[in-house]
Coordinates of C-alpha atoms and ligand atoms in Angstrom, one line a residue:
Chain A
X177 CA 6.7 329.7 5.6
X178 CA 4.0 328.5 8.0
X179 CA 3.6 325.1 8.8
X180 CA 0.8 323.2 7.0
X181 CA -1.5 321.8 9.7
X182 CA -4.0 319.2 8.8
X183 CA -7.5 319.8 10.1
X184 CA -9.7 317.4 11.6
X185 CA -13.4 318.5 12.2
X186 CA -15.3 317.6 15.7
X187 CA -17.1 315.2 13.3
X188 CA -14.2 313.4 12.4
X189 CA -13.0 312.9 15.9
X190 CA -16.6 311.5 16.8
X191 CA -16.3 309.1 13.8
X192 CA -12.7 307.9 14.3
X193 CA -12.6 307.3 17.6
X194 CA -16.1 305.5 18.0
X195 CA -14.8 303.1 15.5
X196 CA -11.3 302.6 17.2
X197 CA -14.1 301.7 20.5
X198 CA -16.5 299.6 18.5
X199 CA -13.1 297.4 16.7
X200 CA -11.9 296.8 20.5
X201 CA -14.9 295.4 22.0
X202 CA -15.4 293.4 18.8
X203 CA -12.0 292.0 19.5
X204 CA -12.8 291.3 22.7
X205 CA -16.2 289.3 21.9
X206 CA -13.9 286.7 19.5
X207 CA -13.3 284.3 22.0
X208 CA -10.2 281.9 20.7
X209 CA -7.9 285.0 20.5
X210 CA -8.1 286.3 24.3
X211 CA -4.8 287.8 25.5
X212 CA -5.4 286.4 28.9
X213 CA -6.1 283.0 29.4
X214 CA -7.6 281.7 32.6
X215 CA -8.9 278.2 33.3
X216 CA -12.7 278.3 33.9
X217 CA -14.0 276.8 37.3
X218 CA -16.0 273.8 35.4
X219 CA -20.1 273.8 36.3
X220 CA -21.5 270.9 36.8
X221 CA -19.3 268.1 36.4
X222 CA -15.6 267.8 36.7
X223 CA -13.1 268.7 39.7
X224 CA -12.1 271.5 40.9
X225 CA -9.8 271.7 43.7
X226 CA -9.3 273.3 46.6
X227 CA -7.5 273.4 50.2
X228 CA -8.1 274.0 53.8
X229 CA -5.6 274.9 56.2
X230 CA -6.9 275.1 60.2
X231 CA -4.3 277.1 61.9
X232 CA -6.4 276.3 65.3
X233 CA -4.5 272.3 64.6
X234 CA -1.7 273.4 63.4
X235 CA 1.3 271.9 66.4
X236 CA 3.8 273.3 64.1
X237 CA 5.8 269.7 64.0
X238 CA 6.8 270.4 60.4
X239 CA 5.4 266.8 59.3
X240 CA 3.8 268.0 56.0
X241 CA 7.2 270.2 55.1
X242 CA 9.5 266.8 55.5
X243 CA 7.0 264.7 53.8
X244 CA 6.6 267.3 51.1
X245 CA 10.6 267.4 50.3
X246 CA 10.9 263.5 50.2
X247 CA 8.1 262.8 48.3
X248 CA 9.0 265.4 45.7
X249 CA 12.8 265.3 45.9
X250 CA 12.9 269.0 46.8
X251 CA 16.6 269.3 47.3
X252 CA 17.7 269.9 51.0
X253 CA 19.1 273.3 50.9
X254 CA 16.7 275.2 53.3
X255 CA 15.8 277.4 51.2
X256 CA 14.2 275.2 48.3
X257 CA 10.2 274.4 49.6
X258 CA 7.3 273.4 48.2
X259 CA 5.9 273.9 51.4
X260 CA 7.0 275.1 54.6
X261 CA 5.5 276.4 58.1
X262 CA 5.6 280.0 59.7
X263 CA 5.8 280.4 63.3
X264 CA 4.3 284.3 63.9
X265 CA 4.9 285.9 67.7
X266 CA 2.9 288.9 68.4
X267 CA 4.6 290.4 71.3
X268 CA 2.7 292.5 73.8
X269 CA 4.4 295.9 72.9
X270 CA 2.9 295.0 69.3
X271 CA 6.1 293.9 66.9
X272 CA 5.5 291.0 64.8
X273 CA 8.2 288.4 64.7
X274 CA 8.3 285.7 62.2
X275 CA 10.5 282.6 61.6
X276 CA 10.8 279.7 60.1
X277 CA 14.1 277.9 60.6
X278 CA 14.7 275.5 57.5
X279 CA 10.7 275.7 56.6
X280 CA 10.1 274.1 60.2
X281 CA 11.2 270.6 59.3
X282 CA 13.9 270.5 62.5
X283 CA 10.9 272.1 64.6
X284 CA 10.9 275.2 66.2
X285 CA 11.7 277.5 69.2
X286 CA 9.9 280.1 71.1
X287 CA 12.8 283.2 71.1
X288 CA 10.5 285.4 73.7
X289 CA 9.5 284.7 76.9
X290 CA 5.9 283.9 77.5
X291 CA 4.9 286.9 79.2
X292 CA 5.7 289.0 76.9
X293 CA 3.7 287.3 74.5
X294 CA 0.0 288.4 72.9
X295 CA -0.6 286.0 70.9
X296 CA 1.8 283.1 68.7
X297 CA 0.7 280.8 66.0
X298 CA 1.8 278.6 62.8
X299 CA 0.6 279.2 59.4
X300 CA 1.6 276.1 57.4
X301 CA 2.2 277.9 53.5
X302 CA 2.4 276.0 50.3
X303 CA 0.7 276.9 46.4
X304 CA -2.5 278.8 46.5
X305 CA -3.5 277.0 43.8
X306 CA -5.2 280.6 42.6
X307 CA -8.0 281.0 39.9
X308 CA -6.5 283.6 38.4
X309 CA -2.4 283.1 38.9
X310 CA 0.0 285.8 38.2
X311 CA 2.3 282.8 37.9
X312 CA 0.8 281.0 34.4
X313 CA 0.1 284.3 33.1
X314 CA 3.8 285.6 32.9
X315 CA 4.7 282.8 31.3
X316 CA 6.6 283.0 28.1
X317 CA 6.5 279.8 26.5
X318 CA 3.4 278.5 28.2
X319 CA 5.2 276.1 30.4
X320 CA 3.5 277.1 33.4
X321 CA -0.5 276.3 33.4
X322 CA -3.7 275.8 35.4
X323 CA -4.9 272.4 34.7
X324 CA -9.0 272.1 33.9
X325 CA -9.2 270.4 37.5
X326 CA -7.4 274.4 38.8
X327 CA -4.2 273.1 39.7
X328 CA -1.1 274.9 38.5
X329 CA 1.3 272.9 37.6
X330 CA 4.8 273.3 35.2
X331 CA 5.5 271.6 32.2
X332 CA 9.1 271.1 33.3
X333 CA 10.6 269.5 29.6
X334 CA 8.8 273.2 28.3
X335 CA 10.3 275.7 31.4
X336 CA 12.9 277.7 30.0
X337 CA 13.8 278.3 33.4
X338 CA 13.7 282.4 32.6
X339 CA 12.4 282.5 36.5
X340 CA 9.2 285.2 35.6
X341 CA 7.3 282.8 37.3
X342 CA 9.1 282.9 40.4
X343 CA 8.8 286.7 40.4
X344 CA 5.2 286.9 39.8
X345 CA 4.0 284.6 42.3
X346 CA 3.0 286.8 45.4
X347 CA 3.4 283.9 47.9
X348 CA 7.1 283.1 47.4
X349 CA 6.0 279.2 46.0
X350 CA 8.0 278.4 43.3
X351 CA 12.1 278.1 42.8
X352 CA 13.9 277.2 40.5
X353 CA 15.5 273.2 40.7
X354 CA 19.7 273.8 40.8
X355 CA 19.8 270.6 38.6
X356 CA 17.4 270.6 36.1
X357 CA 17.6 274.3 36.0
X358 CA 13.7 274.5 35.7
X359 CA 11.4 275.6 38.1
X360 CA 9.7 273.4 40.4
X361 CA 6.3 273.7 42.5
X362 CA 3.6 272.2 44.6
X363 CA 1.6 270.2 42.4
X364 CA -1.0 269.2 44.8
X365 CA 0.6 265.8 44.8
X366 CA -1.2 265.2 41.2
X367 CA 0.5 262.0 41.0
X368 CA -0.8 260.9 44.4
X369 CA -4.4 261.8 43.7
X370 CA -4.4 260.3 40.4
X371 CA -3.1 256.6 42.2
X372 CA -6.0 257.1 45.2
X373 CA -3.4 258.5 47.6
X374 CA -3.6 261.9 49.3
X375 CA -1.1 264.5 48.8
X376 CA 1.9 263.8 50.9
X377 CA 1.7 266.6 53.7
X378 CA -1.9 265.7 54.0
X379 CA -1.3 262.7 54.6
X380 CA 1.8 263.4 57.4
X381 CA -0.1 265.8 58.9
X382 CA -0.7 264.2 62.6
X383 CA -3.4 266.7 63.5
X384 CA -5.4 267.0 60.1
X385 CA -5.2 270.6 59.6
X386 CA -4.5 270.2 56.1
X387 CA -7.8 269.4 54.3
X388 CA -8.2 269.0 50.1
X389 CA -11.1 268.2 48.0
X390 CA -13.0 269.0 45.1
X391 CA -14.9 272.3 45.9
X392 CA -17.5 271.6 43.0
X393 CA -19.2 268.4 45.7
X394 CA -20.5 270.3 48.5
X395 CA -20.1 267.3 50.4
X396 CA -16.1 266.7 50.3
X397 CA -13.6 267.5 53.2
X398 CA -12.9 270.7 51.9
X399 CA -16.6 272.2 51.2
X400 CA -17.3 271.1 54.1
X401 CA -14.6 272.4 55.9
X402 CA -15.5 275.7 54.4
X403 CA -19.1 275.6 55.6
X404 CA -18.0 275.0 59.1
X405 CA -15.3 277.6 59.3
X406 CA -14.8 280.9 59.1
X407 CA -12.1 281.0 56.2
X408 CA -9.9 283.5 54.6
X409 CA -7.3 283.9 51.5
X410 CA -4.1 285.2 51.7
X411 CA -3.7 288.9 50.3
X412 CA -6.8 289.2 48.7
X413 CA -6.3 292.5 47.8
X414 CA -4.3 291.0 44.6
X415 CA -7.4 289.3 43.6
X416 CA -5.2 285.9 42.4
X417 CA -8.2 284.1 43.8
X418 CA -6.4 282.1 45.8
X419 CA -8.2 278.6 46.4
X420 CA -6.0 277.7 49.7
X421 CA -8.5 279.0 52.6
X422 CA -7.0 279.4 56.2
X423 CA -9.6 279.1 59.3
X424 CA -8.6 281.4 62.0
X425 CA -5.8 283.4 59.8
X426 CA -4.8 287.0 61.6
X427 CA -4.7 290.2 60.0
X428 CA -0.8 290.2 60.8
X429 CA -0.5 287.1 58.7
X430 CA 1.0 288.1 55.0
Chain B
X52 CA -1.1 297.9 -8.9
X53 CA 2.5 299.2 -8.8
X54 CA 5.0 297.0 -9.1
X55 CA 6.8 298.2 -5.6
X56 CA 3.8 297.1 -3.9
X57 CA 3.7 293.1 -5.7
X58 CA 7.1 292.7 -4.7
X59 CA 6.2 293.7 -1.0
X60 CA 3.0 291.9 -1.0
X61 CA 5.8 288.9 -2.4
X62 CA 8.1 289.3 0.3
X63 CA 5.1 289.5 3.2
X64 CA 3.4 285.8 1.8
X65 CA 6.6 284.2 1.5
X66 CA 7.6 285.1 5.3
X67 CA 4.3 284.2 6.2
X68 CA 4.3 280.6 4.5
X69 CA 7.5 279.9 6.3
X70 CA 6.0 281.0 9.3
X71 CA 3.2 278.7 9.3
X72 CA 5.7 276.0 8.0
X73 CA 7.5 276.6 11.2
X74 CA 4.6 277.1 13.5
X75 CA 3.1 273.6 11.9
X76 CA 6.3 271.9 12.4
X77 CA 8.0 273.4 16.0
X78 CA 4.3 272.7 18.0
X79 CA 4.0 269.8 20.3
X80 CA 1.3 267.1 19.6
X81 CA -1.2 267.8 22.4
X82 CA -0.6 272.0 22.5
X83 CA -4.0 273.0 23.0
X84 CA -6.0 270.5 24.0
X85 CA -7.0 272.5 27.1
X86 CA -5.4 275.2 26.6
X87 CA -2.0 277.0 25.3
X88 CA 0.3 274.6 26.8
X89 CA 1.2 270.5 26.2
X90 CA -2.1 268.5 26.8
X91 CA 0.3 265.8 27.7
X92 CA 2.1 267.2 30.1
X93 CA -0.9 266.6 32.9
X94 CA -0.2 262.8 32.3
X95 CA 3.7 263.3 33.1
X96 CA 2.9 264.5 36.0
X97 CA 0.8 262.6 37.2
X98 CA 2.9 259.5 36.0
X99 CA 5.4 260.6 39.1
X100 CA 6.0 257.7 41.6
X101 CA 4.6 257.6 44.9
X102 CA 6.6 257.0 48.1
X103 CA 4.7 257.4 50.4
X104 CA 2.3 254.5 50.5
X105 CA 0.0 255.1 53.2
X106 CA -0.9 253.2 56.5
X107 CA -3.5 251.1 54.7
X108 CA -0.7 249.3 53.0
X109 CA 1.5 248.8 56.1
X110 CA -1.5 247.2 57.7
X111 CA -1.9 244.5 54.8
X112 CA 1.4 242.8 56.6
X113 CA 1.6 244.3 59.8
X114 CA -1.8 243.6 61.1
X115 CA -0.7 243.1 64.7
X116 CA 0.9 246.6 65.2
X117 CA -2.1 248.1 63.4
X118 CA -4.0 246.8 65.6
X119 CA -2.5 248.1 68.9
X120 CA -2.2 251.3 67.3
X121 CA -5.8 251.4 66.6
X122 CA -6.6 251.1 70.4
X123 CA -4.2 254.1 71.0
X124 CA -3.9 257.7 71.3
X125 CA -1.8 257.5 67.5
X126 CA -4.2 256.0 66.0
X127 CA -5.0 258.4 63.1
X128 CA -1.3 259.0 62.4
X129 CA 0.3 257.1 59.4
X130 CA 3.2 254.8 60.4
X131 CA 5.5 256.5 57.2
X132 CA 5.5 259.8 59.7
X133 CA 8.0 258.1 61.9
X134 CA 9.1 255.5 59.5
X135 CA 9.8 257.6 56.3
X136 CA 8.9 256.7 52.9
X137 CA 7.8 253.1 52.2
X138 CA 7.7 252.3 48.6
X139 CA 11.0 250.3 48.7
X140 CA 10.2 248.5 51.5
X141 CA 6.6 247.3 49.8
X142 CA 8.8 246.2 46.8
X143 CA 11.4 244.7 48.6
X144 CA 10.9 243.2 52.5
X145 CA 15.2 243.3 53.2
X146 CA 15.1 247.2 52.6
X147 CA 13.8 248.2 56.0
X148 CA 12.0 250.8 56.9
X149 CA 13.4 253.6 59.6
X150 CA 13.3 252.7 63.5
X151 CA 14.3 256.2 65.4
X152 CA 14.5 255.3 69.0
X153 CA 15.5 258.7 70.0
X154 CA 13.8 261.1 71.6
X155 CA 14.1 264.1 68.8
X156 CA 11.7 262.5 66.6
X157 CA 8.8 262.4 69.8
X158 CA 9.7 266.4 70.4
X159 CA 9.0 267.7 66.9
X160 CA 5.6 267.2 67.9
X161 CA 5.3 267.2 71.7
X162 CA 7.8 269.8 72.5
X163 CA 6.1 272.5 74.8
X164 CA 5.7 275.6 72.4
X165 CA 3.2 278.5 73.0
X166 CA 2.2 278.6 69.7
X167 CA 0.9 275.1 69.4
X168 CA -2.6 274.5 71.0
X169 CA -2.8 273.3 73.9
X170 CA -6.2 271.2 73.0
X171 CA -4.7 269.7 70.1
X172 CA -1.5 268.0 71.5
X173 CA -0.2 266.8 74.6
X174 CA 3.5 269.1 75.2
X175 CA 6.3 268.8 77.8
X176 CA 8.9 270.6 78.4
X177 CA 12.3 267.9 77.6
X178 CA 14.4 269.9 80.1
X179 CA 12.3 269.1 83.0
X180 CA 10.3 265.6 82.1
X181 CA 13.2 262.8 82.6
X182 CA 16.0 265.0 81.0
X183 CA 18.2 262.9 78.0
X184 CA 15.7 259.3 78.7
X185 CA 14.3 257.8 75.7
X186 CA 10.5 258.5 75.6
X187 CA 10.3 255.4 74.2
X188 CA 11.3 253.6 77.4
X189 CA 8.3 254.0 79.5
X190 CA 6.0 255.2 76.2
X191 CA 5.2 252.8 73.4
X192 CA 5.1 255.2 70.7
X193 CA 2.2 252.5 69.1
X194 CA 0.1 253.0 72.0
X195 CA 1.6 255.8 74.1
X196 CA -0.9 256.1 76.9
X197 CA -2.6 252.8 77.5
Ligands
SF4_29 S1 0.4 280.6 44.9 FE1 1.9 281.4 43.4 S2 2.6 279.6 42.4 FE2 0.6 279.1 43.3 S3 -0.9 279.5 41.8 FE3 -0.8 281.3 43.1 S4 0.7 282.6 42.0 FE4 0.9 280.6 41.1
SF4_30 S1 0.4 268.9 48.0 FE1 2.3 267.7 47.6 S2 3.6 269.1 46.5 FE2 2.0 270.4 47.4 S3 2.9 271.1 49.4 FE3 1.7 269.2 49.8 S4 3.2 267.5 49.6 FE4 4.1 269.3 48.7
SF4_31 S1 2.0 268.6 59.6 FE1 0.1 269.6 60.2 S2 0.4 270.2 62.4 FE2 2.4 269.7 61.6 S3 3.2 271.7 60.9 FE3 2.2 270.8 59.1 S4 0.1 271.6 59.1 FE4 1.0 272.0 61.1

């Protein structure tokens, strides 16, 4: 007994599949129901923030780390941050060496000898504050969200604590709290700027090379700060659209 | 229509009335207002306390010290760098604020390191300048060079 095959004619094919194409991007154009949702940079009026790190001021005193953890209660196990500070040592036979000894709050040492050095820095890490975050988009429940000013922030009484979040997030910036069990970020200080204040590391930096402002008013601290430096994200590459812009960041930097 | 089909097409409104039942029911007040998550829970954020209160307010009662500090090389530092936190203090004069004489505090910043500029901040190296003094003795950390 042969098997009964159905037949489909070229025509058919043509036909079917144009309207399986044609339903998707009709899908696509109705707006409320988009499987991705990412918080638009607003035109016009409203904030839109964004931060400026300058790695040529950065003295690598750990100030903004410290005043990070008290303002936030970020517990003092060193390896809870919101933000923390990298000291990277380029060494003249080429290996990278990074550390970053409890986030840099006790201050650091210099392991090599300085003339075997090429080149040594501090990059100063904390929430990108991206345009597009993994971090909100993994989200289950919808705890985790980019605010309409950009900020991405946690709705911790809605955090499951089912740690996607802390997964996705390329830059290592979230953790989970051991007591409430829910996960815990930078927030950009919110509650500061909403009172007048500046975020707390901002404000403990000694050198200012932490800069924040709206980057919709070309004339705040960080537009400005942009215009006068030559600035770049981390890893790009993952197109997160990071809104934290370093001046004077090295390739080796990652 | 056959009656297999009614009973299905039964079954499917019923699970979908008790779905919107739930969904009207289990959704928080302000889901949506921006976006899908709580509206609200912007304004519990940003409800937070403060503690740091910023050198503005220390200068409201300690108008002398800002002063000096204002003629010195410190002068855009805020005091709560050294001092910690002062939100109790503001509320409450006997809680008193932190006064680290010792010379760790100075080194976090001024320690000599090669990877902090040497434009930006003035380093030494603790072992060799005055070895276990307090900076504080011959440097008033309010006005450390004049
Ligand atoms: S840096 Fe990480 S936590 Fe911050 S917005 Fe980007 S992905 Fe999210
Ligand atoms: S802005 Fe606030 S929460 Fe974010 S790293 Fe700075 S001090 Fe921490
Ligand atoms: S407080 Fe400023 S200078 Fe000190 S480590 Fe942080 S960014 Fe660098």
């Amino acid at each position: 007994m042969a098997i009964e095959k159905e037949n489909f004619s070229r025509r058919d094919f043509i036909k079917n599949s144009s309207m399986f194409a044609g339903g998707v991007v009709f899908a696509s154009l109705i707006n409320p129901y988009k499987f991705v949702f990412a918080t638009k940079q607003p035109k016009g009026k409203g904030k839109w923030y964004g931060i400026g790190i300058d790695i040529e001021k950065c003295i690598g005193c750990g100030s903004c780390a410290r005043a990070c953890k008290i303002e936030n209660n970020v517990p003092d196990d060193p390896f809870f941050f919101r933000n923390w500070v990298e000291q990277y040592t380029i060494t003249n036979d080429e290996r990278i060496l990074v550390s970053s000894p409890n986030g840099g709050i006790d201050g650091f040492k210099q392991p090599v000898p300085e003339e075997d050095i090429y080149k040594t820095f501090f990059v100063p890490k904390m929430c990108n504050h991206c345009a597009k975050s993994p971090c909100t988009q993994v989200c289950p429940v919808g705890a985790s969200f980019e605010s309409p000013e950009g900020l991405a922030l946690v709705d911790q009484s809605y955090c499951i604590g089912c740690g996607y979040c802390v997964q996705a997030c390329p830059y290592g910036c979230r953790y989970i709290d051991p007591v409430k069990g829910v996960v815990d970020k930078c927030t950009l200080c919110y509650h500061r700027l909403e009172k007048g204040l500046d975020p707390a590391c901002m404000m403990a930096c000694p050198t200012g090379a932490r800069i924040y402002g709206d980057l919709n008013d070309k004339n705040s601290a960080v537009s400005l700060f942009l215009k006068e430096h030559n600035c770049a994200v981390l890893k790009p590459q993952l197109n997160t659209e990071s809104k934290l812009f370093y001046n004077d960041l090295s390739q080796e930097v990652h | 229509m056959p009656l297999q089909v009614k009973r299905l097409l039964l079954v499917f409104a019923i699970f979908i009335g008790i779905m919107l039942v739930l969904k009207y029911v289990l959704t928080p007040d302000s889901w949506r207002e921006y976006g899908p998550y709580r509206g609200n829970a912007i304004g519990e954020i940003a409800s937070q306390q403060a503690k740091y209160v910023q050198k503005e307010s220390c200068a409201d009662c300690h108008d002398s010290i800002a002063e000096i500090k204002s003629r010195g090389e410190h002068i855009n530092l805020q005091c709560e760098i050294c001092h910690g936190p002062g939100y109790q203090h503001v509320d409450d004069e006997n809680f008193k604020m932190e006064i680290t004489k010792n010379s760790t505090l100075c080194l976090q910043c001024h320690t000599m390191n090669a990877a902090s500029p040497k434009n930006i901040i003035k380093q030494i190296d603790a072992t060799e300048h005055n070895e276990g003094e307090e900076c504080i003795t011959c440097h008033n950390p309010h006005q450390p060079w004049l």
